[in-house]
XYZ file of N, CA and C in Angstrom:
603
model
N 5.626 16.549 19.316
C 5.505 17.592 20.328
C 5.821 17.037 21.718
N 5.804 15.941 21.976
C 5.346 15.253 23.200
C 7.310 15.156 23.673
N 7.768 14.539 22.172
C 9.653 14.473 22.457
C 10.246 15.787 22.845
N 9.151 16.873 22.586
C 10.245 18.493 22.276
C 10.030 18.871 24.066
N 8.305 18.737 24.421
C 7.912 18.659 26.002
C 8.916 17.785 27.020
N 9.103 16.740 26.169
C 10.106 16.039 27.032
C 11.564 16.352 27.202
N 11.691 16.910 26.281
C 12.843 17.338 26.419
C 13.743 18.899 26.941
N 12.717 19.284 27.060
C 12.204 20.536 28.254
C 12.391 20.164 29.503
N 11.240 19.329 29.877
C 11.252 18.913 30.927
C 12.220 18.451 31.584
N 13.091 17.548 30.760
C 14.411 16.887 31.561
C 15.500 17.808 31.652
N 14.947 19.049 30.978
C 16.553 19.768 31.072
C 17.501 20.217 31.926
N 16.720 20.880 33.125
C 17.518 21.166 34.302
C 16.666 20.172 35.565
N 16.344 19.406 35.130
C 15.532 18.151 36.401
C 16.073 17.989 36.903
N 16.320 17.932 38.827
C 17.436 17.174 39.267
C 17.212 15.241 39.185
N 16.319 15.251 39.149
C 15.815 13.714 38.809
C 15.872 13.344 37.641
N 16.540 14.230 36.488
C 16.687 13.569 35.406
C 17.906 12.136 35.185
N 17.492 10.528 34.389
C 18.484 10.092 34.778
C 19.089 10.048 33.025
N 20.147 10.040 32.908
C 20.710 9.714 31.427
C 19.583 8.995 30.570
N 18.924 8.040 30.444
C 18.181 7.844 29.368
C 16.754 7.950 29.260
N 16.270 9.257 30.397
C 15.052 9.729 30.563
C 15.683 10.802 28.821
N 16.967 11.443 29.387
C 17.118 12.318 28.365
C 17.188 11.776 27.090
N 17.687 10.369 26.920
C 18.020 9.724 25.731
C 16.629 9.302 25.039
N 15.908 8.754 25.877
C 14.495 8.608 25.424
C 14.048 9.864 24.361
N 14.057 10.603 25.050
C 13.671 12.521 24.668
C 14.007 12.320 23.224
N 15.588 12.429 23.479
C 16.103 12.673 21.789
C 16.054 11.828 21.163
N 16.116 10.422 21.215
C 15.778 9.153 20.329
C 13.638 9.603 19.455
N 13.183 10.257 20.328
C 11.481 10.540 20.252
C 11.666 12.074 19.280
N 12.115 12.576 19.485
C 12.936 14.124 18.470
C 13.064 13.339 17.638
N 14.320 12.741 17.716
C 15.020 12.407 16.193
C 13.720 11.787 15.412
N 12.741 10.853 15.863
C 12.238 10.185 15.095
C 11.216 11.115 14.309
N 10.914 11.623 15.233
C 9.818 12.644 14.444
C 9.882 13.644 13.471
N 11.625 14.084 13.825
C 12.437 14.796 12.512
C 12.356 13.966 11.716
N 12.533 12.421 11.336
C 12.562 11.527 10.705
C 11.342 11.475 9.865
N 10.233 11.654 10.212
C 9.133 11.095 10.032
C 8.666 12.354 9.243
N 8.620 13.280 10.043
C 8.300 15.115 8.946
C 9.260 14.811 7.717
N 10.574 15.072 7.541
C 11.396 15.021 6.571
C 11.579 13.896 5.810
N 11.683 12.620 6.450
C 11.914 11.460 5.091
C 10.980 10.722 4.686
N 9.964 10.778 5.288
C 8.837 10.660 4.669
C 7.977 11.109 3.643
N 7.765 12.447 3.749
C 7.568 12.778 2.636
C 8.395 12.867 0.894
N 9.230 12.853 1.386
C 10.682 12.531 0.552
C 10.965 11.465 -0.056
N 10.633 10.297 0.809
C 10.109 8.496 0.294
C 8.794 8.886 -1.082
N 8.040 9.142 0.122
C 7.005 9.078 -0.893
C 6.923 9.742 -2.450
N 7.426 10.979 -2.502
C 7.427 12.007 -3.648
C 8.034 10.868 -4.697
N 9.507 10.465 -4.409
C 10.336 9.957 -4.686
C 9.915 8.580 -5.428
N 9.292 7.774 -4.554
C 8.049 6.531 -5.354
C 6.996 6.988 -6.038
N 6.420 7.775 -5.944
C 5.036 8.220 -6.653
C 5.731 8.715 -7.955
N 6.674 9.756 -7.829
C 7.707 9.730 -9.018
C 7.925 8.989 -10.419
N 8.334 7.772 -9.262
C 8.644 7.135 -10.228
C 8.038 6.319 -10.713
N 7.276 5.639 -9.919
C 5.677 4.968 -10.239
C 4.861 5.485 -11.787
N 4.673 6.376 -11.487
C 4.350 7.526 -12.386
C 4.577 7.797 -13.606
N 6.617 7.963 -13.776
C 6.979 7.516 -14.779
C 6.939 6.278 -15.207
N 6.699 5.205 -14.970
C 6.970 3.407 -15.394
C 5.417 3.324 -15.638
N 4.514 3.778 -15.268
C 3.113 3.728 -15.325
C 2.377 4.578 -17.115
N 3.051 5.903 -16.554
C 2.961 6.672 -17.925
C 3.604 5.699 -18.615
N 4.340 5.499 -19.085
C 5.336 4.891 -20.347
C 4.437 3.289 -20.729
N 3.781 2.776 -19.546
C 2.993 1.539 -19.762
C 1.950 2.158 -20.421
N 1.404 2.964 -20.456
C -0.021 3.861 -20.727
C 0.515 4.129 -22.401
N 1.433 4.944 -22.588
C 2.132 4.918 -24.040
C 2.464 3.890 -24.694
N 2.981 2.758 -24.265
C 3.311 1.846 -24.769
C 1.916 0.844 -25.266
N 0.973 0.927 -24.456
C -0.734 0.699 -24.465
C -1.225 0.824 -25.685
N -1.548 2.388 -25.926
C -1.984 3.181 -26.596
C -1.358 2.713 -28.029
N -0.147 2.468 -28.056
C 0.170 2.001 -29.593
C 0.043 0.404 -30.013
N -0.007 -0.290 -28.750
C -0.406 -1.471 -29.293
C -1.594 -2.501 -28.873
N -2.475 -1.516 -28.489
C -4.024 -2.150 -28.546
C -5.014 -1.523 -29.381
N -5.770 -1.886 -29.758
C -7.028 -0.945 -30.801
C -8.501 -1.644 -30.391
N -8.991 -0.316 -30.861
C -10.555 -0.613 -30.461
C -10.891 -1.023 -31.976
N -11.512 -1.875 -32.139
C -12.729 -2.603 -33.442
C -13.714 -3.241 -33.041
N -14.556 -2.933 -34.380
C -15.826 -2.901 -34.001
C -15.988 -4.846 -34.087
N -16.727 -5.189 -33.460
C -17.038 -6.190 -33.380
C -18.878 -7.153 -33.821
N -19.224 -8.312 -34.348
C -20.777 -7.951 -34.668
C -20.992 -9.289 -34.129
N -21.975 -9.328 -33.689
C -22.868 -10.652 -32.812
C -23.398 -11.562 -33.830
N -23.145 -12.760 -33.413
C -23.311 -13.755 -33.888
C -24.183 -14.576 -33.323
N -24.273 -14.546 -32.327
C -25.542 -15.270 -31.729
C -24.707 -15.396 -30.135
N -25.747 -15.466 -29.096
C -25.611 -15.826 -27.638
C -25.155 -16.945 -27.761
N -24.512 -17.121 -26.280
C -23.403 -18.354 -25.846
C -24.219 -18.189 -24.302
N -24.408 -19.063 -24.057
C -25.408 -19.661 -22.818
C -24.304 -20.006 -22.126
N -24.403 -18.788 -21.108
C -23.279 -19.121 -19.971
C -23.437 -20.236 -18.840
N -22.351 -20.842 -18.344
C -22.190 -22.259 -17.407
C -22.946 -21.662 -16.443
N -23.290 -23.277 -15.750
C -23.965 -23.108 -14.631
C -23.270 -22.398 -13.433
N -21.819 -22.357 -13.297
C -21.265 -21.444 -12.482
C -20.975 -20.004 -12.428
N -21.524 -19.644 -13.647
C -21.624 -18.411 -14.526
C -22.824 -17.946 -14.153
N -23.611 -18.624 -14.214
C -25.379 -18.459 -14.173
C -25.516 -18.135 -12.567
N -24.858 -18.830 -11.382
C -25.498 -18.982 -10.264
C -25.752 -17.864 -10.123
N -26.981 -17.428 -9.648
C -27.393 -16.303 -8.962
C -26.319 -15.718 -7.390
N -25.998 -16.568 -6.699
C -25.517 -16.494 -5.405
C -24.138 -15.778 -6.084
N -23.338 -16.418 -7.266
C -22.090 -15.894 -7.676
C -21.577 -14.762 -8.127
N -23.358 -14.975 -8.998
C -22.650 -13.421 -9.623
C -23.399 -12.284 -9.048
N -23.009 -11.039 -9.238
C -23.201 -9.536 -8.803
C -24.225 -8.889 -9.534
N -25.106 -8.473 -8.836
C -26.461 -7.753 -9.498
C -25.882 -6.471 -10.513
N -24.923 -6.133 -10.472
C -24.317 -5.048 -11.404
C -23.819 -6.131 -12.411
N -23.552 -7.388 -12.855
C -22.873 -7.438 -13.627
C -23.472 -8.115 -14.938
N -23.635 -7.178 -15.779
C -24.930 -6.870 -16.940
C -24.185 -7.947 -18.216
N -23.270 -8.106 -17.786
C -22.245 -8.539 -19.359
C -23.027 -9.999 -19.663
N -22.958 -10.103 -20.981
C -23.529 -11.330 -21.554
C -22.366 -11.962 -22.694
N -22.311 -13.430 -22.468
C -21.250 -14.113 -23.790
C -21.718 -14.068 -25.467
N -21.119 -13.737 -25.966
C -21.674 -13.696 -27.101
C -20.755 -14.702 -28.188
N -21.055 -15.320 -29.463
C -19.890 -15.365 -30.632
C -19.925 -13.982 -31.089
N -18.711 -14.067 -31.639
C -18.910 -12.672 -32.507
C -18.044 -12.941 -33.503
N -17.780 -12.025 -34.548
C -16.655 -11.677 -35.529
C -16.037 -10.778 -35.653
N -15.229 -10.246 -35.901
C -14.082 -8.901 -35.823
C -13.074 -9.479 -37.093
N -12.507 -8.034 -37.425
C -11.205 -7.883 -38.215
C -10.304 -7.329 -37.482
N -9.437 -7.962 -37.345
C -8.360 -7.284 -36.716
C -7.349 -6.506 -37.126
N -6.747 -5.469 -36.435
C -5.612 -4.539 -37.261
C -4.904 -4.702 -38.339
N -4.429 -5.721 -38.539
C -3.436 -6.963 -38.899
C -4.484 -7.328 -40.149
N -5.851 -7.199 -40.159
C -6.661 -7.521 -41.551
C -7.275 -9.302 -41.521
N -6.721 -9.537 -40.076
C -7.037 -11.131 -39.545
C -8.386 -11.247 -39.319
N -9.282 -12.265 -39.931
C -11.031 -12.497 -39.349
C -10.753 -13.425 -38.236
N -11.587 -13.398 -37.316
C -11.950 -13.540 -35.748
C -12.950 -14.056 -35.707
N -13.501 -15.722 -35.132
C -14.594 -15.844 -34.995
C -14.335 -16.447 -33.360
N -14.664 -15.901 -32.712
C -14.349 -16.193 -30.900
C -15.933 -15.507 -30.335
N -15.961 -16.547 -28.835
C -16.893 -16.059 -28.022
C -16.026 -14.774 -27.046
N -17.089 -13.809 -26.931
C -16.350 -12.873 -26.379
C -17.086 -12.465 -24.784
N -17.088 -11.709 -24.026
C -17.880 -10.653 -22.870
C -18.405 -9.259 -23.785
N -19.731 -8.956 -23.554
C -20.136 -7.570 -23.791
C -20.935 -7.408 -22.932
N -21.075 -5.912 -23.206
C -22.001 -5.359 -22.161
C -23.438 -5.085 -22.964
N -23.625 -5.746 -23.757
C -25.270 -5.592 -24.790
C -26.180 -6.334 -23.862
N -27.188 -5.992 -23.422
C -28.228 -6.253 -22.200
C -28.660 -7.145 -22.855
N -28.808 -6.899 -23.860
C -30.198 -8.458 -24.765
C -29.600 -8.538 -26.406
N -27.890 -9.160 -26.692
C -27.712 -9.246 -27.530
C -28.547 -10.226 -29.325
N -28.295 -9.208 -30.231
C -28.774 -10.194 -31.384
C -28.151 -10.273 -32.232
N -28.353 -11.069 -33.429
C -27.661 -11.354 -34.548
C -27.589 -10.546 -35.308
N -25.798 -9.763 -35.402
C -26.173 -8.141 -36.221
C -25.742 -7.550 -35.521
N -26.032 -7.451 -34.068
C -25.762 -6.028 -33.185
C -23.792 -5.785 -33.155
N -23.602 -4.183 -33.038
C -22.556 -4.056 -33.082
C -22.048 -3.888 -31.697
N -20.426 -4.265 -31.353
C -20.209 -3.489 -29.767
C -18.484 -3.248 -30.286
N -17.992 -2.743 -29.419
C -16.620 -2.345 -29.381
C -15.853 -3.630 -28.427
N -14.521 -3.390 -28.969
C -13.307 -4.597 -28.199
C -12.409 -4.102 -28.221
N -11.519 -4.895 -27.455
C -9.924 -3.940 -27.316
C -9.553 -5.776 -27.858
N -8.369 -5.210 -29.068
C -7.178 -6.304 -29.334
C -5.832 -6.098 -29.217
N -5.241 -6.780 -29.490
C -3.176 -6.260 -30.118
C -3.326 -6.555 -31.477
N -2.148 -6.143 -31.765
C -1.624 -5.838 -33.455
C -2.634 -6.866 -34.617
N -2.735 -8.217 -33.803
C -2.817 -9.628 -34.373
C -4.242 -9.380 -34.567
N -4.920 -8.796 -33.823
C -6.776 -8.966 -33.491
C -7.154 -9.719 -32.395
N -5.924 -10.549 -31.526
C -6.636 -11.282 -30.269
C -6.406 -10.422 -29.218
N -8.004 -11.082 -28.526
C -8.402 -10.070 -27.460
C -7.515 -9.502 -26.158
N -7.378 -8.403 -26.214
C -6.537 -7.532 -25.307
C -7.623 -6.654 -23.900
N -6.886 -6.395 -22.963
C -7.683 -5.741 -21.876
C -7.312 -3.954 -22.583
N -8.627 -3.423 -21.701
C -8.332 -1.814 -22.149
C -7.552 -1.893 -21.465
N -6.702 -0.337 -22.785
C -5.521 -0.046 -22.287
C -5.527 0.929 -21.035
N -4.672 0.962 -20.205
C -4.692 1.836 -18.943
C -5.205 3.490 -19.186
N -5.467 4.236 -18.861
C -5.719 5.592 -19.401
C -4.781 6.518 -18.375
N -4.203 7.520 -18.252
C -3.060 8.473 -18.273
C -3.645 9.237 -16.686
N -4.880 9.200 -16.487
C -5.807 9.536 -14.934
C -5.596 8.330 -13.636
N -5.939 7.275 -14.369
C -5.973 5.991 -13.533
C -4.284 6.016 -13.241
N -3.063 5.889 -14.036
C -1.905 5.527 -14.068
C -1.548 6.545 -12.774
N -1.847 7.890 -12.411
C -1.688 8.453 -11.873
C -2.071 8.621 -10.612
N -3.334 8.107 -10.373
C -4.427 7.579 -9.114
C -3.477 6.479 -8.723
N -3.033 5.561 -9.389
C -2.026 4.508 -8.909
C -0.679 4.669 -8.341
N -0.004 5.838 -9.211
C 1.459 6.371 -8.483
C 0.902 7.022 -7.410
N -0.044 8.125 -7.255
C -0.218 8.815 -5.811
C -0.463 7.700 -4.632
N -1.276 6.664 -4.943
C -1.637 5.972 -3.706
C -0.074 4.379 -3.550
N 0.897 4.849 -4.540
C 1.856 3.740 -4.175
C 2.687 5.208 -3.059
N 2.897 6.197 -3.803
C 3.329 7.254 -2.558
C 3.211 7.255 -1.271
N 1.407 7.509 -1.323
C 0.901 7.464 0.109
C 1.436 6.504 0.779
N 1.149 5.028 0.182
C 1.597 3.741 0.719
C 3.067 3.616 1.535
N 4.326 4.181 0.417
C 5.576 4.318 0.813
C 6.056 5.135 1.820
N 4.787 6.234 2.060
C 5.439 7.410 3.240
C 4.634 6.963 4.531
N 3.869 5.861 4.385
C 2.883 5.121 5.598
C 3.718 3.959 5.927
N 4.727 3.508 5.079
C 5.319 2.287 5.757
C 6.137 2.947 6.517
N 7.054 3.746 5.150
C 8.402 4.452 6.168
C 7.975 5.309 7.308
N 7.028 5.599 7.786
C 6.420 6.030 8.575
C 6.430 5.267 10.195
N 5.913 4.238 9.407
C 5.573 3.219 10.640
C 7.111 2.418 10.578
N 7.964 2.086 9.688
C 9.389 1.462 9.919
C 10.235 2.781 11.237
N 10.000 3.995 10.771
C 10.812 4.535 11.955
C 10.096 4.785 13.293
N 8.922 4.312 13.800
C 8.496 4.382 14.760
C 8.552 3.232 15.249
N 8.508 1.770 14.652
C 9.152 0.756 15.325
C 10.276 0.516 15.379
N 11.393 1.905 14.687
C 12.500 1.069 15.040
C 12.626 2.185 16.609
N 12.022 3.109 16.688
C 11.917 4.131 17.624
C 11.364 3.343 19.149
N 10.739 2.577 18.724
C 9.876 1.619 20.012
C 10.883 0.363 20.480
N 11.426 0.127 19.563
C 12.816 -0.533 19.901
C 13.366 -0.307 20.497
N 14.053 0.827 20.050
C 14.768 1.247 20.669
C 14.742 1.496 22.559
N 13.615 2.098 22.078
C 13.240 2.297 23.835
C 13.060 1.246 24.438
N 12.838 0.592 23.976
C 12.027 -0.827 24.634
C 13.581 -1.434 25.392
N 14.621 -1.158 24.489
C 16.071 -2.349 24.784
C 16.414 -1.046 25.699
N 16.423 0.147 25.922
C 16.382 0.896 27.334
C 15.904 1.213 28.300
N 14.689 0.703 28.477
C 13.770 0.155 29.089
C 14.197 -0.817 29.906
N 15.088 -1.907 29.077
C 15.414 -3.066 29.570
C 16.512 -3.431 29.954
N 17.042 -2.331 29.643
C 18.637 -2.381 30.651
C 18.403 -1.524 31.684
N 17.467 -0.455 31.938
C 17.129 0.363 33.189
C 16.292 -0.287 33.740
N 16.106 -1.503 33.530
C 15.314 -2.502 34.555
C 16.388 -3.734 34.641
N 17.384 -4.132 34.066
C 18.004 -4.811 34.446
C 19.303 -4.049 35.457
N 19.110 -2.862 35.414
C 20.739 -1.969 36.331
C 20.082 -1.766 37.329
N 18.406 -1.416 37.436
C 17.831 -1.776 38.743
C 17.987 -3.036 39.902
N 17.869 -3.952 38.759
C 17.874 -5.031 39.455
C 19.228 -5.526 39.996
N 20.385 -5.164 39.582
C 21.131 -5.460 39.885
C 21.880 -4.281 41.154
N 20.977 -3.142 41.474
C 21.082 -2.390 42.207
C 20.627 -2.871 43.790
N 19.505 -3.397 43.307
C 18.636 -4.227 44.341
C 19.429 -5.313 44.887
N 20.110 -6.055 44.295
C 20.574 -7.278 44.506
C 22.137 -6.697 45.666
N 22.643 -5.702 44.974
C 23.426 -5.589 45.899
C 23.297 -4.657 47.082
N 22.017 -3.935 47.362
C 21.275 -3.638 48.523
C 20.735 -4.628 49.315
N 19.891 -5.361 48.359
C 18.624 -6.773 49.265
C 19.556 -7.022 50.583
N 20.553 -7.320 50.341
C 20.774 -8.201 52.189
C 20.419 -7.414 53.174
N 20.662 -5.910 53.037
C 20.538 -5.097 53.998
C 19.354 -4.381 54.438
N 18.308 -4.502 53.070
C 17.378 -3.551 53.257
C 16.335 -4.156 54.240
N 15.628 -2.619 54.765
C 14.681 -2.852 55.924
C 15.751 -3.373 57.329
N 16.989 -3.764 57.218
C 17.349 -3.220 58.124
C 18.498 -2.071 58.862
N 17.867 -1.027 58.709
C 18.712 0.044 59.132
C 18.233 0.455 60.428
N 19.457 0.793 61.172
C 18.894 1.218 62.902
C 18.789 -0.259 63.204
N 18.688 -1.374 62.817
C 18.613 -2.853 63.921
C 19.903 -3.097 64.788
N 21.292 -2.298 64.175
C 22.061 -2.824 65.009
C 23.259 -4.093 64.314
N 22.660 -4.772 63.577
C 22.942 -5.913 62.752
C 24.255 -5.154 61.672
């Protein structure tokens, strides 16, 4: 609003000088810039984010599995494990051995992470593996994948955002600096004379 005011203003100014007006429209253009390709960046990444994200989420889904898993007895976590100062009052998980069959029909005897508050010998919990039965992270879910493309969007229409306003500040800045260097060289070829007019000299 401030480029459209300005550019009002300079229109019939007699004090307008050439890059009061250029300022104006360089501050227009950017902001046309900024309404229109911005949002346009962004759609455009979130897009596609989106798609490469979904297809990771599908591709997930067929090659991790949940099995059941059974406790074997506690695994007495390290002393750097243990420190109180380290770890997080939310974080309930305890080491366990356990056993599992894996997809694949493979037996598993590995220490694992669960979330069983006071595991025992016997108790059951769930795991994520691949094909083989070794341990895999959950797979992404199809909500989250999507929470992730919107905020790479946001991200992309906040840079390009801020890329055309510094190149906009640039800009001005290097006209700025030649209307202070055409000053100065205005001055320079006044200085001998000035302050004295009417001396006679």
């Amino acid at each position: 609003m401030r480029a459209i005011r300005g550019l009002w203003r300079w229109r019939h100014n007699p004090l307008r000088r050439g890059t009061d007006l250029a300022e104006a429209w360089v501050a227009l253009t950017a902001l046309l810039l900024i309404l229109c390709v911005t949002p346009v960046a962004g759609t455009l990444v979130a897009r596609a984010a989106d798609g490469a994200l979904q297809k990771s989420v599908r591709e997930q889904r067929h090659t991790r599995f949940e099995v059941a898993a059974t406790v074997v007895r506690e695994v007495e976590r390290s002393p750097l494990e243990a420190s109180p100062d380290l770890a997080s009052g939310r974080d309930t998980r305890s080491r366990v051995l356990a056993d599992w069959t894996g997809p694949d029909g493979s037996e598993h005897h590995t220490p694992v992470m669960t979330t069983l508050k006071s595991p025992h010998h016997g108790d059951h919990f769930t795991i994520w593996t691949d094909p083989h039965g070794d341990l895999a992270a959950r797979p992404l879910d199809s909500a989250t994948a999507t929470t992730h493309a919107v905020l790479a969007g946001i991200g992309t229409a906040l840079a390009v955002g801020g890329l055309i306003e510094a190149v906009r500040r640039l800009i001005v800045w290097r006209m700025v600096r030649r209307r202070y260097a055409r000053l100065d060289q205005a001055w320079l070829r006044a200085g001998p004379d000035w302050g004295r007019t009417g001396t006679g000299s």
